[in-house]
Amino acid sequence: MSLVTDKLTTKSLIETGELYSEMTEINRSLINISNFDFFYGEKQALFDVNMDIKEREVTAFIGPSGCGKSTLLRCINRMNDLIDVARIGSGKITVNGVDIYDDRVDTIELRKRVGMVFQKSNPFPKSIYENVVYGLRIQGISRKSKLDESVERCLKGAALWEEVKDRLDTSGLSLSGGQQQRLCIARALAVEPDILLMDEPCSALDPVATAKVEELIHTLKDRYTIVIVTHNMQQAARVSEKTAFFYLGKLIEMNATDQIFMSPEKEQTEAYISGRFG
Amino acid sequence: MNEVDPDNRYDLNSSRKSFLGITWEQALKGLFGGNALVSIVVLGLITLFLFKEGVGFFGQYRESLSLHRQSGLEYVELIREELDSFSALEKYLNSIRSMQSEQLTAEGMEFKEIKATLREDEEFFYDFEDLGYPLREYVLDSNEVAIAARDRYEEMLNLRVHRSNLIEIGKTQEAEALVINDVDLEQLFELLKSKETDFIEINRKFRQSIPNIIEQAPLYENTELAAKMSRFRELSAMFLEELPGYEASLLSWDRKKPIGIGESFTAFVFGNKWVTNSSIQDWYGIAPLFLGSLLISLIAMIIAIPLGVGAAIYVNQVATPIEQTIIKPYIEFISAIPSVVIGFFGIAVFGTLVREVSGWEALSWISFFPMSERLTGFTAGGLLALMAIPTIFTLAEDALNNVPLSYKEASMAMGSTRLQTIIRIIVPTALSGIISAVLLGFGRVIGETMVVLLCAGNRIEIPRFSEGLGVVFEPVHTMTGIIAQELGEVVNGSIHYRALFVVGLTLFVISLLINYMAQKIVIKFQISRG
Ligand SMILES: Nc1ncnc2c1ncn2[C@@H]1O[C@H](COP(=O)(O)OP(=O)(O)OP(=O)(O)O)[C@@H](O)[C@H]1O
Ligand SMILES: [Mg+2]
């Protein structure tokens, strides 16, 4: 626990201003992936992936279905540990300089700092209130004032507060799809992560709800480092600073989003974003 | 018939083959619909049959209870209660005597010496016993009179039925030849009532002589014996105090008070006696059987719930795939063991083992250990647990399996441990499924027959819940057990036969209720997840 805790709590450093100058000018790299190979059983899903993800930026993963976007995303908070056949071939992933696949790393602590929002909104069959405070309750926090404060802060953070503040006791499942997804974001925020991983968070939402979530991502990036998987090119263009294009388990190209969409370097990238893919 | 043009793709008339105007699909539909119909009809027939056979019971029982009252048997029973408490006193006295002789033996005395020592006090014991003779005689005589009255009355009824049967089939002459003596129960009862003064006299003698005789009770030096003896004096005094009560209840007893159908119903539901083939009176009270079934089922559930649900959680959430493929079939395999084999195991191994364990020194601090019985509610309950575990396990595992993986992922992604995820998310989400699994396990247990018949000890008595936990080590009898045991020997249509049907009906209703509740809970579960 201590290993990750010490190095990951950069927020305190940010608050004291020590790192301030360094960060505002060129954001430093928070996640580093190098020579990363990944397997499901005998099947290799990722091939020699190398990338840097900058702090307080939105990075988008794009690519055709089955190219390994979700796989890589789930490697960053070690959710793939839940899959029996999953294993790493070689390479490593560091978060804030810590090798997260080191034996001494506690995945519980890692996941508190690297939150995740899933493609299909999955609020628990509990009240809205309990959904948000779940992450705190499992940490043993039960002081009412602290929980209340966190619920308001996170629901506001997820732009849901106004819509649900009068019915916090109703089931999270009674909300609309878009509201449910924002509830899941609020739930992830309650643990106070530094990084938010989002796997196609808008794929099940209508355009209005999608716009709300995108707007939310815009406001969140002031405080969080966000990695988002999306199939929607416009969305990638709208929300992200950096875009990474994957194809058949390989990272083909990663660059500033404008660059990728205006003048991609690789032919495959260009084919994919222009829709001429076959 | 229309001419069919092979090139016309728009000839939309059905070309499916049919047999007697029924297409293949219609036949299949009919087959499946028919199957469903058959099961509904069978269920209905069973219910109807149970009702038909059972419902007549309450009328018959009412008649039996009425006759019990009118013939004076009930009256005799009131007197017998007094005799029973006197017998209890005698029994206590005997226990003092055997305790004394045991102590003398322990002190190393020879058999002859013991006899000699005891002889000194013998007078007292015999005198006390002699006091009971008049009462005993009185009860026996009264009982004989009442039974004779009842038997003659029943004979008269039977003959009347016989006569009307004869008339019905046209044998009028034979019918007229039948001699039927009218029996006047009231007159016969007067015989009993007229002797009531004797009873009052007996009680008067008790009041007079018991204190006198107790004066002569031996004085023991041994403190334990002395304590027992002084307790005996107290008990005797209490007995004397009760005497006016017995007299009063005789006086207030009313032979003409009618017995309604409601009373026969309460006598069945709350009656604490199930006595059949008695020469005096048969009693059909379901309470001891119902409570016995309930006790055994509770024991079984207390054992089976943690094991079944725990195993389900382990297999579903914690076990590796290899463990899963081993554990699951094994637990499910238990339900393939025939219940008679489990019962056999219970008699041969489990019951003996429990009794042996209860004899261990280390467990002697438990008040009800060591136990004397081998076949008890606990023996049966423990084995029934074994039979409930597969049901609970399989259904609970299903319920856990139905919890969406996304809940687990969301919980884990927030940094909760596996245990926290299980306790806070997975089990609560599956809870109604687990509850209905438990209910169905309960239904399985309460309907089980063979094991309880073999292993429960079959003593028809209300379990003594006042004993606390010790109650689980008492032999009990069950509703299922009594049906299996007695239905083979009863006369069709007799009151006993009907009583067993009402017991069956009770079981049937309980099972229906349990299944209904389980279904309700599952439906609620599906909606809440919806
Ligand atoms: N649990 C798993 N077990 C085995 N193989 C898997 C598993 N999950 C994913 N894969 C395989 O890994 C490869 C990458 O899958 P991944 O889910 O990362 O793709 P993706 O880029 O997210 O696709 P999509 O856009 O459809 O979500 C696919 O070939 C997939 O079949
Ligand atoms: Mg994916």
CSV table of N, CA and C in Angstrom, one decimal, chain A residues 74 77 79 82 84 108 111-112 114 116 118 122-126 134-135 137-138 173 187 191, chain B residues 321 406-418 420-421 424-425 428-429 528-530:
chain,number,residue,atom,x,y,z
A,74,ARG,N,-8.0,-1.8,-19.3
A,74,ARG,CA,-8.2,-2.6,-18.0
A,74,ARG,C,-6.9,-3.1,-17.4
A,77,ASN,N,-5.7,-0.4,-14.5
A,77,ASN,CA,-6.0,-0.6,-13.1
A,77,ASN,C,-6.1,-2.0,-12.7
A,79,MET,N,-7.7,-4.5,-13.7
A,79,MET,CA,-9.0,-5.2,-13.7
A,79,MET,C,-8.9,-6.6,-14.4
A,82,LEU,N,-9.0,-10.1,-12.7
A,82,LEU,CA,-10.2,-10.8,-12.4
A,82,LEU,C,-10.4,-12.0,-13.4
A,84,ASP,N,-9.3,-15.2,-15.3
A,84,ASP,CA,-8.3,-16.3,-14.9
A,84,ASP,C,-7.2,-16.5,-16.0
A,108,ILE,N,-5.9,-3.1,-4.5
A,108,ILE,CA,-7.0,-2.3,-3.9
A,108,ILE,C,-6.6,-0.8,-3.8
A,111,ARG,N,-6.5,0.7,-7.4
A,111,ARG,CA,-7.8,1.0,-8.0
A,111,ARG,C,-8.5,2.2,-7.3
A,112,LYS,N,-8.1,2.4,-6.1
A,112,LYS,CA,-8.7,3.7,-5.5
A,112,LYS,C,-8.1,4.9,-6.2
A,114,VAL,N,-7.0,4.8,-9.5
A,114,VAL,CA,-7.3,4.7,-10.9
A,114,VAL,C,-8.7,4.2,-11.0
A,116,MET,N,-12.7,3.6,-12.6
A,116,MET,CA,-13.1,3.1,-13.9
A,116,MET,C,-14.6,3.3,-14.1
A,118,PHE,N,-17.7,2.1,-16.8
A,118,PHE,CA,-17.9,1.1,-17.8
A,118,PHE,C,-18.8,1.5,-18.9
A,122,ASN,N,-23.7,0.7,-14.8
A,122,ASN,CA,-24.0,-0.4,-13.8
A,122,ASN,C,-24.1,0.0,-12.4
A,123,PRO,N,-25.1,0.9,-12.1
A,123,PRO,CA,-25.3,1.3,-10.7
A,123,PRO,C,-25.7,0.0,-9.9
A,124,PHE,N,-25.4,0.0,-8.7
A,124,PHE,CA,-25.8,-1.1,-7.8
A,124,PHE,C,-27.3,-1.0,-7.5
A,125,PRO,N,-27.9,-2.1,-7.2
A,125,PRO,CA,-29.4,-2.0,-6.9
A,125,PRO,C,-29.5,-1.5,-5.5
A,126,LYS,N,-29.1,-0.3,-5.3
A,126,LYS,CA,-29.2,0.4,-4.0
A,126,LYS,C,-29.7,1.8,-4.3
A,134,TYR,N,-20.6,4.2,-1.7
A,134,TYR,CA,-20.2,2.9,-1.6
A,134,TYR,C,-18.6,2.8,-1.4
A,135,GLY,N,-17.9,3.6,-2.3
A,135,GLY,CA,-16.5,3.5,-2.2
A,135,GLY,C,-16.0,4.0,-0.9
A,137,ARG,N,-17.8,3.8,2.0
A,137,ARG,CA,-18.2,2.8,3.1
A,137,ARG,C,-17.2,1.6,3.1
A,138,ILE,N,-16.7,1.2,2.0
A,138,ILE,CA,-15.8,0.0,2.0
A,138,ILE,C,-14.5,0.4,2.6
A,173,LEU,N,-31.4,2.4,-10.0
A,173,LEU,CA,-31.9,1.8,-11.2
A,173,LEU,C,-33.1,2.5,-11.8
A,187,ARG,N,-20.0,8.0,-8.7
A,187,ARG,CA,-19.6,6.9,-7.8
A,187,ARG,C,-18.0,6.7,-7.8
A,191,VAL,N,-14.3,8.1,-4.6
A,191,VAL,CA,-13.1,7.5,-4.0
A,191,VAL,C,-11.9,8.4,-4.2
B,321,PRO,N,-11.7,-22.6,-11.2
B,321,PRO,CA,-12.6,-23.4,-12.1
B,321,PRO,C,-12.4,-24.9,-11.8
B,406,SER,N,-21.1,-7.1,-14.1
B,406,SER,CA,-20.8,-5.7,-14.0
B,406,SER,C,-20.8,-5.1,-12.6
B,407,TYR,N,-21.7,-5.7,-11.7
B,407,TYR,CA,-21.7,-5.2,-10.4
B,407,TYR,C,-20.4,-5.5,-9.7
B,408,LYS,N,-20.0,-6.8,-9.9
B,408,LYS,CA,-18.7,-7.2,-9.3
B,408,LYS,C,-17.5,-6.3,-9.8
B,409,GLU,N,-17.5,-6.1,-11.1
B,409,GLU,CA,-16.5,-5.3,-11.7
B,409,GLU,C,-16.5,-3.9,-11.1
B,410,ALA,N,-17.7,-3.3,-11.1
B,410,ALA,CA,-17.8,-1.9,-10.6
B,410,ALA,C,-17.3,-1.8,-9.2
B,411,SER,N,-17.6,-2.8,-8.4
B,411,SER,CA,-17.2,-2.8,-7.0
B,411,SER,C,-15.7,-3.0,-6.9
B,412,MET,N,-15.2,-3.9,-7.6
B,412,MET,CA,-13.7,-4.1,-7.5
B,412,MET,C,-13.0,-2.9,-8.1
B,413,ALA,N,-13.5,-2.3,-9.1
B,413,ALA,CA,-12.8,-1.1,-9.7
B,413,ALA,C,-12.8,0.1,-8.7
B,414,MET,N,-13.6,0.0,-7.7
B,414,MET,CA,-13.5,1.1,-6.7
B,414,MET,C,-12.6,0.8,-5.6
B,415,GLY,N,-11.9,-0.3,-5.7
B,415,GLY,CA,-10.9,-0.7,-4.7
B,415,GLY,C,-11.5,-1.4,-3.5
B,416,SER,N,-12.6,-2.2,-3.7
B,416,SER,CA,-13.0,-3.0,-2.6
B,416,SER,C,-12.4,-4.4,-2.8
B,417,THR,N,-12.3,-5.1,-1.6
B,417,THR,CA,-11.7,-6.4,-1.7
B,417,THR,C,-12.8,-7.4,-2.2
B,418,ARG,N,-12.3,-8.6,-2.4
B,418,ARG,CA,-13.3,-9.6,-2.9
B,418,ARG,C,-14.3,-9.9,-1.8
B,420,GLN,N,-15.4,-7.8,0.6
B,420,GLN,CA,-16.3,-6.7,0.6
B,420,GLN,C,-17.3,-6.8,-0.5
B,421,THR,N,-16.8,-7.1,-1.7
B,421,THR,CA,-17.7,-7.2,-2.8
B,421,THR,C,-18.8,-8.3,-2.6
B,424,ARG,N,-21.2,-7.0,0.4
B,424,ARG,CA,-21.9,-5.8,0.3
B,424,ARG,C,-22.7,-5.7,-1.0
B,425,ILE,N,-22.3,-6.4,-2.0
B,425,ILE,CA,-22.9,-6.3,-3.4
B,425,ILE,C,-23.5,-7.6,-3.8
B,428,PRO,N,-26.3,-9.3,-1.1
B,428,PRO,CA,-27.5,-8.5,-1.1
B,428,PRO,C,-28.3,-8.6,-2.4
B,429,THR,N,-27.6,-8.5,-3.5
B,429,THR,CA,-28.3,-8.6,-4.8
B,429,THR,C,-29.0,-9.9,-5.0
B,528,SER,N,-37.0,-6.2,-9.1
B,528,SER,CA,-36.1,-5.2,-8.6
B,528,SER,C,-34.9,-5.1,-9.4
B,529,ARG,N,-34.5,-6.1,-10.1
B,529,ARG,CA,-33.3,-6.1,-10.9
B,529,ARG,C,-33.6,-5.5,-12.3
B,530,GLY,N,-34.9,-5.6,-12.7
B,530,GLY,CA,-35.3,-5.3,-14.0
B,530,GLY,C,-34.9,-4.1,-14.7
